[in-house]
Structures are given as C-alpha cells and as structure tokens.
Coordinates of C-alpha atoms and ligand atoms in Angstrom, one line a residue:
M20 CA -23.9 -23.0 -11.6
P21 CA -23.8 -19.3 -12.9
A22 CA -21.8 -18.9 -16.3
P23 CA -18.2 -17.6 -15.4
S24 CA -17.8 -13.9 -15.7
A25 CA -15.6 -12.1 -18.0
I26 CA -12.8 -11.9 -15.4
E27 CA -13.1 -15.7 -14.4
Q28 CA -12.6 -16.6 -18.3
L29 CA -9.5 -14.5 -18.6
A30 CA -8.0 -16.0 -15.2
A31 CA -9.0 -19.6 -16.5
A32 CA -7.3 -19.0 -20.1
D33 CA -4.0 -17.7 -18.5
P34 CA -3.7 -18.7 -14.6
A35 CA -0.3 -17.1 -14.6
S36 CA -1.7 -13.7 -15.3
W37 CA -4.5 -13.5 -12.7
W38 CA -2.8 -10.4 -11.1
R39 CA -2.9 -8.4 -14.3
Q40 CA -6.2 -6.9 -13.9
A41 CA -7.0 -8.2 -10.2
V42 CA -8.8 -6.2 -7.5
V43 CA -6.5 -6.5 -4.6
Y44 CA -8.0 -5.8 -1.3
Q45 CA -5.3 -4.5 1.3
I46 CA -5.8 -5.9 4.9
Y47 CA -3.9 -4.2 7.9
P48 CA -4.0 -7.3 9.7
R49 CA -4.0 -5.5 13.3
S50 CA -6.9 -3.6 12.5
F51 CA -9.2 -5.7 10.5
A52 CA -11.1 -8.0 12.9
D53 CA -10.2 -9.3 16.7
S54 CA -11.4 -12.8 17.1
N55 CA -9.9 -13.2 20.8
A56 CA -11.0 -9.8 22.5
D57 CA -7.5 -8.7 22.9
G58 CA -8.1 -5.4 20.8
I59 CA -5.7 -6.5 18.1
G60 CA -7.0 -7.7 14.9
D61 CA -5.6 -11.5 14.1
L62 CA -5.7 -14.1 11.4
P63 CA -8.7 -15.9 12.7
G64 CA -10.6 -12.8 12.7
I65 CA -9.7 -12.8 8.8
T66 CA -10.9 -16.2 8.5
A67 CA -14.0 -15.3 10.2
R68 CA -14.8 -12.6 7.6
A69 CA -13.7 -14.6 4.5
D70 CA -17.5 -14.3 3.3
Y71 CA -17.4 -10.5 3.7
L72 CA -14.4 -10.3 1.4
A73 CA -16.0 -12.9 -1.2
D74 CA -19.2 -10.9 -1.0
L75 CA -17.4 -7.9 -1.8
G76 CA -16.0 -9.4 -4.7
V77 CA -12.2 -9.1 -4.7
D78 CA -9.9 -11.1 -6.2
A79 CA -7.0 -11.2 -3.7
V80 CA -6.2 -10.0 -0.5
W81 CA -2.7 -8.2 0.4
L82 CA -1.8 -8.6 4.0
S83 CA 0.4 -6.0 5.6
P84 CA 3.0 -7.8 7.7
F85 CA 1.5 -10.2 10.4
Y86 CA 4.9 -11.7 11.5
P87 CA 6.3 -11.4 14.9
S88 CA 7.2 -8.0 15.7
E89 CA 7.8 -5.3 18.4
L90 CA 5.5 -3.1 16.5
A91 CA 8.2 -0.1 16.3
D92 CA 6.7 0.5 12.9
G93 CA 3.3 -1.3 12.7
G94 CA 4.8 -4.8 11.8
Y95 CA 7.2 -3.2 9.2
D96 CA 9.9 -4.2 11.8
V97 CA 10.0 -8.0 11.2
A98 CA 11.6 -10.3 13.8
D99 CA 10.8 -13.6 12.2
Y100 CA 10.1 -13.5 8.6
R101 CA 9.1 -17.3 8.7
N102 CA 6.4 -17.0 11.3
V103 CA 3.2 -15.5 12.7
D104 CA 3.2 -12.7 15.5
P105 CA 1.6 -14.8 18.4
R106 CA -0.9 -11.8 19.1
L107 CA -2.1 -12.5 15.5
G108 CA -2.1 -16.3 15.4
T109 CA -0.2 -19.2 14.5
L110 CA 1.2 -21.0 11.4
E111 CA -1.7 -23.1 11.5
D112 CA -4.2 -20.1 11.9
F113 CA -2.4 -18.9 8.7
D114 CA -3.2 -22.3 6.8
E115 CA -6.8 -22.0 8.0
M116 CA -7.0 -18.6 6.8
I117 CA -5.6 -19.1 3.2
A118 CA -7.7 -22.1 2.8
A119 CA -10.9 -20.1 3.7
L120 CA -9.8 -17.4 1.0
H121 CA -8.9 -20.0 -1.5
A122 CA -12.1 -21.8 -1.1
R123 CA -13.8 -18.5 -2.1
A124 CA -11.4 -18.1 -5.0
I125 CA -9.4 -15.1 -3.2
K126 CA -5.8 -15.2 -3.8
V127 CA -3.5 -14.2 -1.1
V128 CA -0.4 -11.8 -1.4
V129 CA 1.9 -11.2 1.5
D130 CA 4.5 -8.3 2.3
I131 CA 8.1 -9.0 2.3
V132 CA 10.2 -6.3 3.9
P133 CA 13.7 -7.0 2.9
N134 CA 15.4 -3.8 3.2
H135 CA 15.6 -3.9 7.1
T136 CA 14.8 -6.6 10.0
S137 CA 13.6 -5.5 13.3
D138 CA 16.3 -4.8 15.9
Q139 CA 14.9 -7.9 17.7
H140 CA 15.6 -10.2 14.8
E141 CA 18.1 -12.9 15.9
W142 CA 20.8 -11.7 13.6
F143 CA 20.6 -8.4 14.8
Q144 CA 20.5 -9.5 18.4
E145 CA 23.7 -11.8 17.6
A146 CA 25.4 -8.8 15.9
L147 CA 24.9 -6.8 19.1
A148 CA 26.1 -9.7 21.3
A149 CA 29.2 -10.7 19.0
G150 CA 30.7 -7.1 18.8
R151 CA 32.7 -5.0 16.5
G152 CA 34.7 -6.7 13.9
S153 CA 32.5 -9.9 14.1
A154 CA 31.1 -11.9 11.4
A155 CA 27.5 -11.4 12.9
R156 CA 28.0 -7.5 12.2
E157 CA 28.6 -8.1 8.4
R158 CA 24.9 -9.0 7.7
Y159 CA 24.2 -5.4 8.7
I160 CA 25.6 -1.9 8.2
F161 CA 27.9 -1.4 11.0
R162 CA 30.5 1.5 10.9
D163 CA 33.0 3.2 13.6
G164 CA 32.1 6.7 14.2
L165 CA 33.7 9.8 13.3
G166 CA 35.8 12.1 15.5
E167 CA 38.5 11.5 17.9
Y168 CA 36.2 9.3 20.2
G169 CA 34.1 8.1 17.2
D170 CA 31.4 9.5 19.0
E171 CA 30.0 11.4 15.8
P172 CA 28.0 9.3 13.4
P173 CA 29.7 8.0 10.2
A174 CA 27.4 10.6 8.3
D175 CA 25.1 13.3 9.0
W176 CA 22.3 11.5 7.0
E177 CA 18.6 11.8 8.3
S178 CA 16.3 8.7 8.4
V179 CA 12.9 8.5 6.0
F180 CA 10.9 9.0 9.3
G181 CA 13.0 11.8 10.7
G182 CA 15.8 12.0 13.0
P183 CA 19.4 10.7 12.3
A184 CA 19.9 7.6 10.2
W185 CA 22.9 6.3 12.2
H186 CA 22.6 4.6 15.8
R187 CA 25.1 4.2 18.2
V188 CA 25.4 0.7 20.1
A189 CA 26.6 0.0 23.5
D190 CA 30.3 -0.7 22.4
G191 CA 30.5 2.5 20.4
Q192 CA 30.0 1.2 16.8
W193 CA 27.2 2.7 14.7
Y194 CA 24.5 1.1 12.4
F195 CA 22.5 2.3 9.6
H196 CA 18.9 2.6 9.3
S197 CA 16.6 4.0 6.7
F198 CA 13.5 4.1 8.8
A199 CA 13.1 3.9 12.6
K200 CA 16.3 2.9 14.5
E201 CA 14.5 -0.3 15.4
Q202 CA 14.7 -1.3 11.7
P203 CA 18.4 -1.7 11.1
D204 CA 19.3 -2.1 7.4
L205 CA 20.4 -5.2 6.2
N206 CA 23.7 -5.8 3.9
W207 CA 22.8 -6.9 0.7
D208 CA 26.2 -7.8 -0.2
H209 CA 26.1 -10.6 2.2
P210 CA 25.3 -14.1 0.8
D211 CA 23.4 -15.1 4.2
V212 CA 21.0 -12.2 3.3
H213 CA 20.4 -13.3 -0.2
E214 CA 19.9 -17.1 1.0
D215 CA 17.5 -16.2 3.8
F216 CA 14.9 -14.3 1.6
L217 CA 14.9 -17.1 -1.1
K218 CA 14.0 -19.4 1.8
T219 CA 11.4 -17.1 3.0
L220 CA 9.9 -16.6 -0.4
R221 CA 9.9 -20.5 -0.9
F222 CA 8.5 -20.8 2.8
W223 CA 5.3 -18.7 1.8
S224 CA 4.8 -20.2 -1.6
D225 CA 5.0 -23.6 -0.3
R226 CA 2.1 -22.5 2.0
G227 CA 0.2 -21.4 -1.0
V228 CA 0.8 -17.9 -1.0
D229 CA 0.1 -16.4 -4.6
G230 CA 2.1 -13.2 -4.5
F231 CA 4.2 -10.8 -2.7
R232 CA 4.1 -7.2 -2.2
I233 CA 8.0 -5.9 -1.8
D234 CA 8.5 -3.1 0.6
V235 CA 10.7 -0.3 -0.5
A236 CA 12.0 -2.4 -3.4
H237 CA 14.3 0.4 -4.7
M238 CA 16.3 0.6 -1.5
L239 CA 18.0 -2.8 -0.8
T240 CA 21.5 -2.5 -2.4
K241 CA 23.9 0.4 -1.3
D242 CA 27.4 1.6 -2.4
L243 CA 28.8 2.7 1.0
S244 CA 32.3 2.7 0.1
E245 CA 34.3 5.7 2.2
P246 CA 34.5 8.0 2.4
L247 CA 30.5 8.6 2.8
P248 CA 29.2 11.7 1.3
S249 CA 27.4 14.3 3.9
A250 CA 23.7 14.8 3.7
A251 CA 24.2 17.8 1.5
E252 CA 26.3 15.8 -1.0
L253 CA 24.1 12.9 -0.9
A254 CA 21.1 15.2 -2.2
E255 CA 23.2 16.3 -5.0
I256 CA 24.0 12.9 -6.4
P257 CA 21.4 12.0 -9.4
V258 CA 19.4 8.9 -8.8
D259 CA 20.3 7.4 -12.0
G260 CA 21.1 4.0 -11.2
N261 CA 24.5 4.5 -9.3
H262 CA 23.1 6.6 -6.4
P263 CA 25.0 5.3 -3.1
L264 CA 21.4 4.4 -1.6
L265 CA 18.3 4.5 -3.8
D266 CA 16.9 2.7 -7.0
R267 CA 20.6 1.3 -7.9
D268 CA 20.4 -0.9 -11.0
D269 CA 22.1 -3.8 -9.2
V270 CA 19.0 -4.4 -6.9
H271 CA 17.5 -6.1 -10.0
E272 CA 20.1 -8.8 -9.7
I273 CA 18.3 -9.6 -6.3
Y274 CA 14.9 -9.7 -8.2
A275 CA 16.4 -11.7 -11.0
E276 CA 17.2 -14.6 -8.3
W277 CA 13.7 -14.0 -6.8
R278 CA 12.3 -14.6 -10.3
K279 CA 13.6 -17.9 -10.5
V280 CA 11.8 -18.7 -7.3
F281 CA 8.5 -17.3 -8.5
D282 CA 8.7 -19.0 -11.7
S283 CA 9.5 -22.3 -10.2
Y284 CA 5.8 -22.6 -9.2
D285 CA 2.8 -23.2 -11.0
P286 CA 1.2 -20.9 -11.6
P287 CA 4.0 -18.6 -10.9
R288 CA 4.0 -16.4 -7.9
S289 CA 3.4 -12.7 -8.8
A290 CA 5.2 -9.6 -7.2
V291 CA 4.5 -6.1 -6.9
A292 CA 7.0 -3.4 -6.1
E293 CA 6.8 -0.6 -3.6
A294 CA 9.3 1.3 -5.5
W295 CA 9.2 5.3 -5.0
V296 CA 11.4 6.2 -8.0
H297 CA 11.4 8.5 -11.2
F298 CA 8.5 7.4 -13.3
D299 CA 11.2 6.6 -16.2
R300 CA 12.6 3.9 -13.9
V301 CA 9.3 2.2 -12.9
P302 CA 9.6 -0.2 -16.0
H303 CA 12.5 -1.7 -14.4
Y304 CA 10.7 -3.1 -11.4
A305 CA 7.7 -3.8 -13.3
S306 CA 9.4 -6.1 -16.1
A307 CA 8.9 -9.7 -16.5
E308 CA 12.8 -10.2 -15.4
S309 CA 12.3 -8.5 -12.1
L310 CA 9.2 -8.2 -9.9
G311 CA 6.7 -8.1 -12.9
Q312 CA 4.3 -5.1 -11.5
A313 CA 4.9 -2.1 -9.5
F314 CA 3.1 0.5 -7.5
N315 CA 2.1 3.6 -9.4
F316 CA 1.1 6.2 -6.6
D317 CA 0.4 9.0 -8.3
L318 CA -3.3 9.3 -7.9
L319 CA -2.2 9.4 -4.2
Q320 CA -0.9 12.9 -4.7
A321 CA -3.5 14.2 -7.1
D322 CA -6.4 16.4 -6.6
F323 CA -9.9 15.6 -7.6
A324 CA -9.5 17.3 -11.1
A325 CA -10.0 16.1 -14.6
P326 CA -6.6 17.0 -16.2
Q327 CA -4.6 15.6 -13.5
F328 CA -6.6 12.3 -13.6
R329 CA -6.4 12.2 -17.3
E330 CA -2.5 12.7 -17.5
I331 CA -1.7 10.4 -14.8
V332 CA -3.8 7.6 -16.8
S333 CA -2.3 8.3 -20.0
H334 CA 1.2 8.4 -18.7
N335 CA 1.0 5.1 -16.7
L336 CA -0.7 3.2 -19.7
R337 CA 2.4 4.3 -21.6
L338 CA 4.7 3.1 -18.9
A339 CA 3.0 -0.2 -18.6
E340 CA 3.3 -0.5 -22.2
R341 CA 7.1 -0.2 -21.9
S342 CA 7.5 -2.9 -19.3
G343 CA 5.0 -5.2 -20.7
S344 CA 3.2 -5.3 -17.2
S345 CA -0.4 -3.9 -16.5
S346 CA -0.8 -0.6 -14.7
T347 CA -1.8 -0.2 -11.0
W348 CA -4.2 2.2 -9.4
V349 CA -4.3 3.2 -6.0
L350 CA -6.3 5.8 -4.0
S351 CA -5.5 4.8 -0.4
N352 CA -3.2 2.7 1.5
H353 CA -1.9 2.4 5.1
D354 CA 0.6 5.0 4.9
V355 CA -1.4 8.0 3.5
F356 CA -4.6 10.0 4.4
R357 CA -7.7 8.4 3.5
H358 CA -8.9 9.8 0.1
A359 CA -12.7 10.7 1.2
T360 CA -10.6 13.4 3.6
R361 CA -8.3 14.3 1.0
Y362 CA -11.2 15.1 -1.5
G363 CA -13.3 16.6 1.3
L364 CA -11.3 19.5 2.9
V365 CA -12.4 22.9 1.9
R366 CA -9.0 23.7 0.2
H367 CA -8.1 27.6 0.2
D368 CA -4.5 26.9 -0.9
H369 CA -5.5 24.2 -3.2
E370 CA -3.5 25.5 -6.3
T371 CA -0.1 25.4 -4.3
S372 CA -0.3 22.6 -1.8
A373 CA -0.5 18.8 -2.6
P374 CA -3.8 17.7 -1.2
W375 CA -2.1 14.6 1.2
R376 CA 0.0 17.5 2.6
H377 CA -2.9 19.3 2.9
V378 CA -4.7 16.8 5.5
G379 CA -1.5 16.9 7.5
G380 CA -1.8 20.6 7.6
W381 CA -5.4 20.4 8.5
L382 CA -4.4 18.1 11.3
E383 CA -2.0 20.0 12.7
A384 CA -4.2 23.1 12.7
G385 CA -6.6 21.2 14.9
A386 CA -8.7 19.3 12.4
A387 CA -11.5 21.8 12.4
E388 CA -14.7 20.0 11.3
S389 CA -15.6 23.1 9.4
Q390 CA -13.0 22.7 6.9
L391 CA -14.1 19.2 5.8
D392 CA -17.3 18.5 4.0
R393 CA -17.4 14.9 4.9
K394 CA -20.5 14.2 2.2
A395 CA -18.3 15.9 -0.6
G396 CA -15.4 14.1 0.1
E397 CA -17.6 10.4 0.2
R398 CA -19.2 11.7 -2.8
R399 CA -16.0 12.4 -4.6
A400 CA -14.2 9.3 -3.3
R401 CA -16.9 7.2 -4.7
A402 CA -16.7 8.8 -8.1
A403 CA -12.8 8.4 -8.1
T404 CA -13.2 4.7 -7.2
L405 CA -15.7 3.8 -9.9
F406 CA -13.5 5.9 -12.2
L407 CA -10.7 3.8 -11.3
L408 CA -12.3 0.6 -11.7
G409 CA -13.1 0.9 -15.0
L410 CA -9.4 1.4 -15.9
P411 CA -7.4 -1.6 -17.4
G412 CA -4.8 -2.9 -14.9
S413 CA -4.8 -3.6 -11.1
A414 CA -6.9 -1.8 -8.5
Y415 CA -5.4 -1.7 -5.0
L416 CA -8.1 -1.1 -2.5
Y417 CA -7.4 -0.3 1.3
Q418 CA -9.6 -1.9 4.0
G419 CA -12.2 0.6 5.2
E420 CA -12.6 2.8 1.9
E421 CA -15.5 0.4 0.9
L422 CA -17.2 1.8 3.9
G423 CA -16.4 5.4 3.0
L424 CA -14.3 5.9 5.9
H425 CA -12.5 9.1 6.5
E426 CA -9.4 9.9 8.1
V427 CA -9.5 9.6 12.2
A428 CA -8.3 13.0 13.3
E429 CA -9.4 12.3 17.1
I430 CA -6.4 10.3 18.4
P431 CA -5.0 11.6 21.4
A432 CA -1.1 12.1 21.5
E433 CA -0.7 9.5 24.0
Q434 CA -2.4 6.6 21.9
R435 CA -0.7 7.5 18.7
Q436 CA 1.7 4.8 17.6
D437 CA 3.3 5.7 14.2
P438 CA 7.1 6.3 14.9
T439 CA 6.9 9.2 12.4
Y440 CA 5.0 11.2 14.9
F441 CA 7.6 10.6 17.5
R442 CA 10.3 11.1 15.4
T443 CA 9.5 14.4 14.0
N444 CA 8.5 15.7 17.5
A445 CA 4.9 15.2 16.7
E446 CA 5.4 17.4 13.4
S447 CA 4.0 14.8 11.3
F448 CA 0.7 13.3 12.4
G449 CA 1.7 10.2 10.8
R450 CA -0.4 7.2 9.7
D451 CA -2.4 6.2 12.6
G452 CA -5.4 7.9 11.4
C453 CA -6.1 5.5 8.5
R454 CA -5.1 2.4 10.5
V455 CA -8.0 2.5 13.2
P456 CA -9.7 -0.5 13.6
L457 CA -12.7 -1.3 11.2
P458 CA -16.3 -0.7 12.5
W459 CA -18.4 -3.7 11.6
A460 CA -21.3 -3.0 13.8
A461 CA -23.2 0.3 14.4
S462 CA -22.8 -0.1 18.1
G463 CA -21.1 -2.2 20.9
P464 CA -17.6 -2.7 22.1
S465 CA -15.2 -1.4 19.5
F466 CA -18.1 -1.4 16.7
G467 CA -18.0 -5.2 16.5
F468 CA -14.2 -5.0 15.7
G469 CA -13.7 -7.3 18.8
E470 CA -15.1 -7.8 22.3
G471 CA -12.0 -6.2 23.8
G472 CA -12.0 -2.6 22.7
A473 CA -9.6 -1.4 19.7
H474 CA -5.9 -0.8 19.8
L475 CA -6.8 2.6 18.2
P476 CA -9.6 4.8 19.3
Q477 CA -12.6 4.8 17.2
P478 CA -14.5 7.9 16.8
A479 CA -18.5 7.9 17.2
W480 CA -19.2 8.7 13.5
F481 CA -17.7 5.2 12.7
A482 CA -21.1 3.9 13.7
E483 CA -22.7 5.1 10.2
H484 CA -20.0 3.9 8.3
S485 CA -20.4 0.3 9.9
V486 CA -20.4 -2.8 7.8
A487 CA -24.0 -3.4 9.2
S488 CA -25.3 0.1 8.4
G489 CA -23.6 -0.3 5.0
N490 CA -25.6 -3.5 4.6
D491 CA -28.8 -2.0 5.3
D492 CA -28.6 0.8 2.9
P493 CA -28.8 -0.1 -0.7
E494 CA -27.4 3.5 -1.5
S495 CA -24.1 3.0 0.9
T496 CA -20.5 3.1 -0.2
L497 CA -20.3 -0.7 0.8
N498 CA -23.1 -1.6 -1.7
L499 CA -21.7 0.3 -4.4
Y500 CA -18.3 -1.3 -4.0
R501 CA -20.3 -4.6 -4.3
R502 CA -22.1 -3.7 -7.4
A503 CA -19.1 -2.1 -9.0
L504 CA -16.9 -5.3 -8.3
Q505 CA -19.5 -7.7 -9.8
E506 CA -19.9 -5.5 -12.6
R507 CA -16.3 -5.0 -13.3
A508 CA -15.9 -8.8 -13.4
R509 CA -18.8 -9.2 -15.8
L510 CA -17.5 -6.3 -17.9
Q511 CA -13.8 -7.0 -18.0
T512 CA -11.8 -7.0 -21.2
G513 CA -8.6 -6.3 -23.1
G514 CA -6.2 -3.8 -21.5
D515 CA -6.8 -1.0 -23.9
L516 CA -8.5 2.5 -23.3
E517 CA -9.7 5.1 -25.7
W518 CA -10.4 8.6 -24.5
V519 CA -13.6 10.0 -25.6
E520 CA -13.8 13.8 -25.8
T521 CA -16.7 15.4 -23.8
G522 CA -16.4 19.2 -24.7
R523 CA -15.7 19.9 -21.0
D524 CA -12.3 20.3 -19.3
D525 CA -14.0 18.7 -16.1
V526 CA -15.6 15.8 -17.5
L527 CA -13.4 12.4 -18.2
S528 CA -14.7 9.9 -20.3
F529 CA -12.9 6.8 -21.6
R530 CA -14.1 3.6 -23.4
R531 CA -12.8 0.0 -23.2
P532 CA -12.6 -2.6 -26.2
N533 CA -15.9 -4.1 -25.6
G534 CA -17.7 -0.7 -25.5
W535 CA -17.6 -0.3 -21.5
T536 CA -17.5 3.3 -21.0
V537 CA -17.1 5.2 -18.2
I538 CA -18.0 9.1 -17.6
T539 CA -16.6 11.0 -14.6
N540 CA -17.9 14.7 -13.9
F541 CA -15.1 16.3 -11.6
G542 CA -17.0 19.5 -11.7
A543 CA -20.2 20.8 -10.3
E544 CA -22.5 21.6 -13.1
P545 CA -24.3 18.3 -14.5
Y546 CA -23.0 16.9 -17.7
E547 CA -25.6 16.0 -20.2
T548 CA -25.2 12.8 -22.3
D549 CA -27.3 9.8 -23.4
T550 CA -27.2 7.6 -20.3
S551 CA -29.7 4.7 -21.6
A552 CA -27.1 2.3 -21.7
A553 CA -26.0 3.2 -17.8
V554 CA -25.2 0.1 -15.7
L555 CA -23.9 2.1 -12.6
S556 CA -23.7 5.3 -11.1
S557 CA -21.7 6.6 -8.0
A558 CA -24.6 9.0 -7.2
V559 CA -28.3 9.0 -7.8
S560 CA -28.4 9.8 -11.3
V561 CA -31.1 11.4 -13.6
D562 CA -31.7 10.1 -17.1
G563 CA -29.6 12.2 -19.5
L564 CA -27.4 13.6 -17.0
V565 CA -24.3 13.0 -15.0
P566 CA -24.6 15.0 -11.9
G567 CA -21.2 16.7 -10.4
D568 CA -18.8 14.6 -8.7
T569 CA -20.1 11.4 -10.2
T570 CA -19.2 8.6 -12.2
I571 CA -21.3 6.6 -14.2
W572 CA -20.6 3.3 -16.3
L573 CA -22.5 2.6 -19.6
A574 CA -22.3 -0.9 -21.3
D575 CA -24.2 -2.9 -23.8
A576 CA -26.9 -4.9 -21.7
Ligands
NOJ609 C1 6.6 1.3 3.5 C2 5.8 0.6 4.3 O1 4.4 0.7 3.2 C3 5.6 1.5 5.2 O2 4.4 1.3 6.3 C4 6.7 1.4 6.2 O3 6.8 2.3 7.3 C5 8.0 1.8 5.2 N1 7.9 0.9 4.2 C6 9.3 1.0 6.1 O4 9.2 -0.5 6.1
CA610 CA1 -6.9 -10.6 18.5

C-alpha cells in the first residue's frame, strides 16, 4: 500500500473537516454519462465512470439535482425531494452509485433546493386543487390580485429569470415565484415546510450522503406583509438583514435547525451555501452554527488579471477567517459560461465589461470564431486552475473543465432548454452551452456519452477534447488535472498563504506553510526566476522561465 498522502493524513486526523480543503467535482447528472441510450445522463452512468473520477483524483462529487422533475429549470424544479427521476434511475441505483464512489474514497454531496418546489410537486398540485383560502395554499405564497377584478398581480416584481414574478391560477389567485413560473416559492413560515426539509436531510444522510449544497440559500425567508412594495421601492430597500425577499437574518434560524441534523451524524454532514449576498454577510452562512461553508463566486466575475486575482484571494481568506470556515474557489459551474471561453475572447471592451457578460454579448453577436482564441483561452484556463488548486480551501471543479472544454455556442433555438432563454425572449442565451453532454470518445454516437445521442447537440470540436483524446496526450488538460490533483493531495498543508513579491504587476506568487509555492504569469512576457524546484507547470516550460499565461508549482522534492 502506498503511504497516505498529506490530504489523507489531514482527513484521518479530523474526519469532520474533510471538506475544508477538498477538491469537489460538480456533476450535472443529465449531461455526464448515459447508460441506457435514451440521450440523458443517469446515475448508473456515473457509477460506470467511478474509476474515471478516482483517476482524476477528486475528493468528492457534488451532484446537481437528479430528483423527479419536469425540467422547467434543468432539475432545479423538484417534484419529489426523496426520490430519483425515473429517467435517471432508481433509489437502488443511487445506493449503488454512492457505494461505488465511497469504495474509491470519494464523498458525495447532493443539491437541496429549498426556496421553491416544482409546480408538479404534490403539495402544489394539492394547493391548486384545494382552492383559495385552503390550508394547502398556505405552504406557498398565494395572494389575491389587485384592481377591481383582481386581475393585476399583487406586485409588479420581476422574476430572477426575467418576466413577472407572480402567476395567476385558474381561480384567479396569484402565486409568487422567484424563478420560473414552474418553480413556486415555498412559505418558510409554515411548519410543514420546516419538517419536510428536515426529513429530506435525514433521508439522504441516512443513505450515506456526506454533504449538501444549498440552492439560493439567501432567499428562503420573506416578509410579505402588506402593502407589498412596488418593484421600484423594493430596489431601494437596503439588503441589511431585513429586506423583504433577500438575505434576511432570520434565514439562519432554518440553518440552525439543519445544523442539529448535520451534527447528529458521525462524521457530521457538511453543507455549502449558494448565497449571492454582499461579501460582508457571507460569514453568516459560512459559520459553524449555520451552513458551515459558502461559495465565493468572485473568480467567475474576474478577468484573467493578476491584480484582480490577488485582491479576490486576500479578501476571501480574510472572510474565511471571520467565519472560521475555509474559503471556496470556483472558475466554472452549470450557471456560467465556461472559463476557457471567458479567457479566450478577444476583448476589445475588456476595461468596461465583465467577462462573463462579454461571452453573452459575443453569443448574441453571432459567436464569431474570429473573436475567440481557443488556444489562449485554454492556456489561461489551465494557468488559472493551477493557481486555484494551490490556494488554501476547497476547490470546486465543474464537469468538462478538466477536458479544456469551451462554451458551446452552436445550439439552435429550437434545441435550447434553459428557461432564461425563453423568459427573456432570447435576449439571454442562458446556460445550455456549459451543460452539453460530455465527450468520452473522439468519435461515435454522441462522442461516447451514450448510444442514443445527446439531449443537447455536441459540436464537432468535442472530438479533440474527449476523454479518449486527453488520455492519449501526455500534455492534455485532462492529464494536467490528474497530475495537479495528485500533487495537491501530496503537498496539502495548513490553511495559510503568504504572498511573495515578484517585482511584476502581472505575476503573482504565494507560498504555503510547507514551502509549496505557486507562481502565475498573467502577462505575455516570460518571467525569470529559479525554477529548479518545479514540480508542475500548466504549460511546457523552460528552465529559469515562467512563460506567459502559465502557472508553475515549486516544492521541496
Ligand atoms: C441556482 C442554481 O444553481 C440554478 O441552476 C437554478 O436555476 C437556480 N438556483 C434556481 O433554483
Ligand atoms: Ca439515460
């Protein structure tokens, strides 16, 4: 048996803290691997790829929702929280999947969507059938409309996905939905809602789930006392803990209840909050009394630029100190344009426009290939990934980034699925381009995703990014990720970071307590430095030089 790596030793010393410096790989189940040729990825597909995940070297997987769903929002419209969508498998398949992953020392995190259910959920169906004034409607947010005939919505609010946030049902009442109209918001003042989510957390914990990712964790509680403010008034209300809809202090009362459930298991179940809140309020979610960890999405919104990266890292490490949690780092997920494309666009307006918005603009303008330098994008993505993997804290990777995938622009309107595309009248291209089924083989039906095609169209260039192509090329992004995760596990150390001055504005360097040193050259000019202790580089390197768009790791032996 090989000697335990540093990360294994840390985990063994404190099993309750496995998540603090974990590499968590996000699976979007419908697009990972299809085992039964219906064009949709499924749980047995994940089980069949357990060795792939183990070879990659991840510590955990986080599964986006695999629950029964009408797919009005890619599964974030949950019809039954304690079951598996029949198109994705069964509970037995889930048990087999978790056993296969645990056998390879990979933890499993599942997604909890507590702000809203699907309109197909039995509670909502019951509420529709039971009619106005019924107890069943109390579990959601129903109101009578305004105007003489009640045919105007209770407020003129817009949903997060565009379009109105109130929808009228057949008997004339209206219900509130923060997202799509198929996602009615739950009423968290109702005891049934509390009880049911506690039951769901126990259900999956009992099935061996190690942790939870909490969807829009900052939106659950609301103060909808009348009169409701107008959209214009709402926009003026400070988000300071008492806002009617967002980031209310009382949401943490829910997480205190959940914390008791998490801590009743051994080791305690972990949780990470998806909370789009002002940074000053992130530590509330990340504290040990609340969810324990929170996503930091700053890098999703940053350019590939040294000053921005440095500021984001320093700032988030200070925030993590305040909460006592560890920081999280994310370059891509199922909601944003892939980072290889963000970094590869030829950006004329780069001073003024945030890069992820820019990908949107590029898509809208016809996604001209001449505006995308694919090689540069992938080179910078690799450099950014090695930078991120050297940082203290948890790294969240999104399926396909290890293949160097770009955003898929070539999706015809009639094949798009994301509700944001439809609810904005195609103004926003939405998130389908990062959710295209993975290429496992360089050829064949759906590039090895399955035998029955893919539910979103795969472009021809997927061939050269397939797992098979990556396996064959020692310099591939896939092999770089494998080496990086192996080295990271070996070098993992205490959570401190010390900046090393480089004498250049476009070169960052930091050192971890055991001497593990990361140098990233964000510029074009090679950076001269002693590289004799190099253990890894994101690009082919020359002794004594860190080329442009490159990260190297240095370590003692
Ligand atoms: C955040 C999820 O990440 C996103 O995919 C989803 O559409 C919304 N929450 C609504 O559940
Ligand atoms: Ca399938």
